[in-house]
Short mmCIF file of C-alpha atoms in Angstrom, two decimals:
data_model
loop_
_atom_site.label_atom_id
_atom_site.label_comp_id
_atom_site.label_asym_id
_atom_site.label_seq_id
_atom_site.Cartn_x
_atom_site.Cartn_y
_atom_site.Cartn_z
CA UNK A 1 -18.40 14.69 -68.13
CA UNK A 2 -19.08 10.80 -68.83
CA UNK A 3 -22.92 11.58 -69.56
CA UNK A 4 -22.08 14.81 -71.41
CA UNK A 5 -20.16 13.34 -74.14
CA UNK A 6 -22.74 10.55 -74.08
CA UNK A 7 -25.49 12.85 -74.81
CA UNK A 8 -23.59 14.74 -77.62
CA UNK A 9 -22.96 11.14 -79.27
CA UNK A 10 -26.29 10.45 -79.21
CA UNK A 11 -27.36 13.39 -80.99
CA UNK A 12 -25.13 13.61 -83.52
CA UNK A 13 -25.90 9.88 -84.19
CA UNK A 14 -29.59 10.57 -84.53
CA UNK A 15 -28.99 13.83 -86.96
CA UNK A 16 -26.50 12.00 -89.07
CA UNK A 17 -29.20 9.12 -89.20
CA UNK A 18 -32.10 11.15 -90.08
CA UNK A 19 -30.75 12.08 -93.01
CA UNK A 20 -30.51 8.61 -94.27
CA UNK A 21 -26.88 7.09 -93.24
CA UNK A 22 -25.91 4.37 -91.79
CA UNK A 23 -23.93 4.99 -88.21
CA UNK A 24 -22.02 2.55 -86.29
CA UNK A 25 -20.64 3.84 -82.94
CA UNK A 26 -17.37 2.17 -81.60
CA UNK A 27 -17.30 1.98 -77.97
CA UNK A 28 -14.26 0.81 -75.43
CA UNK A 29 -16.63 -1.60 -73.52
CA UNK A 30 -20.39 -1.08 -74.65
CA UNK A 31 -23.03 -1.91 -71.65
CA UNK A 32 -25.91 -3.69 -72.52
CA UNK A 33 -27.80 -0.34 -71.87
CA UNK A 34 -25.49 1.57 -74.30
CA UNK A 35 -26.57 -1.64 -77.33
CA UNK A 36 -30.37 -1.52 -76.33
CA UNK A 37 -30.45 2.03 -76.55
CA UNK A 38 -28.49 2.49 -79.88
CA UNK A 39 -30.97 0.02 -81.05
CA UNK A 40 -34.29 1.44 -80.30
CA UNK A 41 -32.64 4.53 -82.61
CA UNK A 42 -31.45 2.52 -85.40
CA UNK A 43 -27.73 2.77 -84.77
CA UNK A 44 -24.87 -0.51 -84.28
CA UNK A 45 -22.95 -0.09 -81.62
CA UNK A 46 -20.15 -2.57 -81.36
CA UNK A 47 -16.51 -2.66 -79.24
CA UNK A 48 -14.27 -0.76 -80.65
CA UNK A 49 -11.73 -3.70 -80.55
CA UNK A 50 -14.34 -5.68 -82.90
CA UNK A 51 -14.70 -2.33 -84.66
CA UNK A 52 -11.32 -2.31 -85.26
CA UNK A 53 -10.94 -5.44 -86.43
CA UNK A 54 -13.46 -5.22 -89.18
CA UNK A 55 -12.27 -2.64 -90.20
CA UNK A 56 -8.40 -3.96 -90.57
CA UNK A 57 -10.06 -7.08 -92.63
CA UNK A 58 -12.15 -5.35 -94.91
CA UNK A 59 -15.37 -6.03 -93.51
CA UNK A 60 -16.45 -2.54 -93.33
CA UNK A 61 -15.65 0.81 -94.86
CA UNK A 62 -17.19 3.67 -93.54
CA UNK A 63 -17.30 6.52 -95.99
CA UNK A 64 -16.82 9.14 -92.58
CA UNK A 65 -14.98 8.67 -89.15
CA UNK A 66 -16.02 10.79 -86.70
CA UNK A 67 -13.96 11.95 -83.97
CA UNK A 68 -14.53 14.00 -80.96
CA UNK A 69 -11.59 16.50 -79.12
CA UNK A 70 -9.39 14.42 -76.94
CA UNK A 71 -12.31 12.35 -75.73
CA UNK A 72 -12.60 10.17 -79.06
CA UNK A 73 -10.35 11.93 -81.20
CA UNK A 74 -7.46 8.86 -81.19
CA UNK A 75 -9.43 6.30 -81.67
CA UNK A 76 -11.43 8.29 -85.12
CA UNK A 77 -7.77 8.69 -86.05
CA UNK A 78 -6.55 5.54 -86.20
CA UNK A 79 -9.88 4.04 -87.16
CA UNK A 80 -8.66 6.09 -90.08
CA UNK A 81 -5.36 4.47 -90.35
CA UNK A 82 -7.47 0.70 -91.01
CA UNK A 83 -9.59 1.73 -93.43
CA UNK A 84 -8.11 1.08 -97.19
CA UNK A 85 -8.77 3.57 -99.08
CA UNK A 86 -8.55 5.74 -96.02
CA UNK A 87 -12.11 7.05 -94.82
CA UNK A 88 -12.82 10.95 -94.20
CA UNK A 89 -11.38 11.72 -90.82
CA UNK A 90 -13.89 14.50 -89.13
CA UNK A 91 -12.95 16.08 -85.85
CA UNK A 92 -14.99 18.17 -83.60
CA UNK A 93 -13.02 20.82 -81.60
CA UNK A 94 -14.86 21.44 -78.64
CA UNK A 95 -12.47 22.82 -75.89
CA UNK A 96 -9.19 25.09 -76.11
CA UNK A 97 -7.34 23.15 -74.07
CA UNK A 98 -5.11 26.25 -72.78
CA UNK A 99 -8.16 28.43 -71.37
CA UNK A 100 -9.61 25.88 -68.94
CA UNK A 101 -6.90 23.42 -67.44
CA UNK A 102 -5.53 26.48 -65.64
CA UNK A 103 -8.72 26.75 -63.58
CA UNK A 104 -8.70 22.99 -62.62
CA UNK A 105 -7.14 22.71 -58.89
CA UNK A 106 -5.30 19.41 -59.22
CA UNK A 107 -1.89 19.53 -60.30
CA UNK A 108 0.22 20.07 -63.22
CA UNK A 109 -2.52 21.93 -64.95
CA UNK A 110 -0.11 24.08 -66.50
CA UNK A 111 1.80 21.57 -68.20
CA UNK A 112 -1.31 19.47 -69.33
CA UNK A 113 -3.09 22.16 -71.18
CA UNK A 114 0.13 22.87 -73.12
CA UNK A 115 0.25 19.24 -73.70
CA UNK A 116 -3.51 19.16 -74.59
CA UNK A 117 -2.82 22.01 -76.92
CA UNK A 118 -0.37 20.03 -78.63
CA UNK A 119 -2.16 16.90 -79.10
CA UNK A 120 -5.26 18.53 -80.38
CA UNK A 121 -3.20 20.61 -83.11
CA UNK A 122 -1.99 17.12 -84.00
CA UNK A 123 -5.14 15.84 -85.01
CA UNK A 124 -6.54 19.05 -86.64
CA UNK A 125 -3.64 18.37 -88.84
CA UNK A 126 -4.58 14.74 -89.28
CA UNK A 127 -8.06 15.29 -89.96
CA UNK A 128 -9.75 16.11 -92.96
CA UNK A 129 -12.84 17.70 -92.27
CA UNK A 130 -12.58 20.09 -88.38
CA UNK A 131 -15.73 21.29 -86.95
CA UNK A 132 -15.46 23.96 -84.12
CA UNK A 133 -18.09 24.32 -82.33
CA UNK A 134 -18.91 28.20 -82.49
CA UNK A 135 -16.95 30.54 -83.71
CA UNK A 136 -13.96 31.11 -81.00
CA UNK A 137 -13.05 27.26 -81.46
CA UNK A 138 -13.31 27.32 -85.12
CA UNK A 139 -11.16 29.76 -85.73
CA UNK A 140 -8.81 28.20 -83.07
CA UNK A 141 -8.74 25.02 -85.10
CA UNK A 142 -8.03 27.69 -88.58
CA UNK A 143 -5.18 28.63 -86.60
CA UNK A 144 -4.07 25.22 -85.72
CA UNK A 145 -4.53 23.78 -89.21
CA UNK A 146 -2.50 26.69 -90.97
CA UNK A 147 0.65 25.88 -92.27
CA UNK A 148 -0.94 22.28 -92.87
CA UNK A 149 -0.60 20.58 -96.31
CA UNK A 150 -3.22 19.92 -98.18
CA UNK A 151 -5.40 21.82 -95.26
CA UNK A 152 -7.99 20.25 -93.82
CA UNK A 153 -11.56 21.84 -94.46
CA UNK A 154 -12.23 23.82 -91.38
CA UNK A 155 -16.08 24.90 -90.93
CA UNK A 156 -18.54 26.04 -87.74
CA UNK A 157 -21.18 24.22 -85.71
CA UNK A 158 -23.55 26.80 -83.93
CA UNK A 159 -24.84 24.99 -81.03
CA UNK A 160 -28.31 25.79 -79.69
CA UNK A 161 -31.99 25.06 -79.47
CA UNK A 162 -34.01 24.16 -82.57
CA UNK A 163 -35.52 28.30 -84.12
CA UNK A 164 -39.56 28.28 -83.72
CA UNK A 165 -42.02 30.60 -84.29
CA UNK A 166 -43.69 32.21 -80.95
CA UNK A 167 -47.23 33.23 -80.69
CA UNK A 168 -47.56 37.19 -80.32
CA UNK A 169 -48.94 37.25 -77.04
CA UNK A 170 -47.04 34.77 -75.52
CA UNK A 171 -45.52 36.57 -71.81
CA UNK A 172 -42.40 38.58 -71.99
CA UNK A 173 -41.01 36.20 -69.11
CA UNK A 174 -37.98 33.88 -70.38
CA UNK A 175 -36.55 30.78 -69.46
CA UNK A 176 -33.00 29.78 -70.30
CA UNK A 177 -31.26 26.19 -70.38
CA UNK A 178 -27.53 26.35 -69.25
CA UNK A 179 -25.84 23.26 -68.47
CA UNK A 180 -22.18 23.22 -66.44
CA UNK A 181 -21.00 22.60 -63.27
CA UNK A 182 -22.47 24.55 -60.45
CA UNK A 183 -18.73 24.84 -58.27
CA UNK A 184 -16.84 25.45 -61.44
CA UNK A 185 -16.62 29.73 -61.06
CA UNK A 186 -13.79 30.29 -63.93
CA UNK A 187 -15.31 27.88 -66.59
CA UNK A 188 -19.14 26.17 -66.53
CA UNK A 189 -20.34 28.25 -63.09
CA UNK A 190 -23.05 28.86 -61.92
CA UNK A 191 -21.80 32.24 -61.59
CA UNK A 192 -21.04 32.45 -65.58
CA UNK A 193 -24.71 31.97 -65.83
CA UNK A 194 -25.94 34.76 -63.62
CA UNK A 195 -23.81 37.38 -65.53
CA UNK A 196 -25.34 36.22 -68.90
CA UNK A 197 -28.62 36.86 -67.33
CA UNK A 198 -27.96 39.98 -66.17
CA UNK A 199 -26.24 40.92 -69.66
CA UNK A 200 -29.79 39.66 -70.98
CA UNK A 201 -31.27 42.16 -68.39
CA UNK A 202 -29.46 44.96 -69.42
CA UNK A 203 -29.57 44.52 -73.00
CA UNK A 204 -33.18 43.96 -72.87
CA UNK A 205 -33.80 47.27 -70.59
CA UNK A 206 -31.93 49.34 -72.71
CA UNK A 207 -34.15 48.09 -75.66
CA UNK A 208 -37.17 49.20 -73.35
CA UNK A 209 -38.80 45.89 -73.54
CA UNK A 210 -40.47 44.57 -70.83
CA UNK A 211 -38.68 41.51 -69.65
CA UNK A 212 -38.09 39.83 -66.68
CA UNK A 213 -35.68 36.67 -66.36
CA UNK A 214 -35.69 33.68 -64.56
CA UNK A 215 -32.23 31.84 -63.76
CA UNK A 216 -33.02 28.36 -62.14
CA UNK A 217 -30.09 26.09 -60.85
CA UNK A 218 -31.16 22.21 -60.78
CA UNK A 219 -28.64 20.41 -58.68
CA UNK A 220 -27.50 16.86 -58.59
CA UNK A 221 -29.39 14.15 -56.92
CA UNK A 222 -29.70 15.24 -53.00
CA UNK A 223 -27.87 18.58 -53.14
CA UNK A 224 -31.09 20.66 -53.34
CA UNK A 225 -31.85 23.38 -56.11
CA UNK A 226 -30.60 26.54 -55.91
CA UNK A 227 -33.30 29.81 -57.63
CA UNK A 228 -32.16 32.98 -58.14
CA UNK A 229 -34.62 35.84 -59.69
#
């Protein structure tokens, strides 16, 4: 989960960076890893205490504050709240709180997706700009922003691989990139994966195109890897 949201931040540092902006990444306790790294791809990443505090003094106004679902989504807020004139506030919505704590075994699930819910309606409403990431959980965050006044913008991130040209004769075989958890059945499965293959299968053989699909499952470190054809 850690190194998900990790990788996601890194990304979305680089893109908003290649197009010419300045990014500064506030971070609870920053290892000298997470600095070095940042670094190497032109981006400051400083304790979100410090962050905080230039912020409060006037040493820094970012024009945008980014802010990710639960995960980051407090902090972007009240980043927000220091910044004079306030900053844009942009949230990401990348979970629907409601759909997947039910399938997590420990307890209280119930109650902590309703509470989940609530919190992330909260800062749709706070935000300015909400990005949902496909179109299920942007028009879950339309739904939570209605009513709001003024309404925050709401738009759609399409996640995916970069679109590229393929040579005619390349092979009709196909490989496909699905990350998740391999024990999670209801949510991120490995089993989730397998019917979107065969889904692929079936589409594919009712198109008549030769196709065959290849659904590999790369473990973590000293559980094996799992192949399925």
């Amino acid at each position: 989960h850690r190194d998900l949201h990790r990788s996601i931040r890194r990304q979305r540092q680089m893109c908003i960076r290649d197009r010419g902006h300045t990014v500064i990444c506030g971070i609870d306790a920053p290892s000298t890893k997470d600095v070095e790294e940042a670094r190497e791809r032109n981006v400051s990443i400083l304790p979100l205490k410090t962050l905080q505090e230039d912020l409060a003094n006037g040493q820094c106004r970012p024009d945008v504050v980014i802010g990710h679902d639960r995960v980051t989504g407090d902090d972007a807020a009240s980043l927000v709240d220091l910044c004079q004139p306030p900053s844009i506030c942009a949230y990401f919505v990348h979970t629907r709180p409601e759909d997947i704590e039910k399938y997590k075994k420990s307890a209280g699930r119930s109650s902590r997706g309703d509470a989940r819910r609530g919190k992330q309606g909260a800062l749709i409403r706070r935000a300015d700009i909400v990005i949902g990431v496909g179109p299920v959980l942007a028009s879950t965050a339309s739904m939570r922003a209605y009513g709001t006044a003024p309404r925050p913008i709401v738009t759609q991130l399409i996640p995916g691989l970069e679109v590229v040209s393929s040579p005619p004769d390349l092979p009709t075989e196909t490989y496909a990139l699905i990350s998740g958890r391999v024990t999670d059945d209801q949510v991120k499965g490995l089993g989730i994966a397998l019917r979107a293959a065969q889904a692929c299968c079936w589409r594919h053989a009712r198109a008549t195109i030769p196709s065959t699909f290849c659904l590999s499952a790369k473990l973590a470190p000293g559980a094996g890897r799992a192949h399925s054809r």
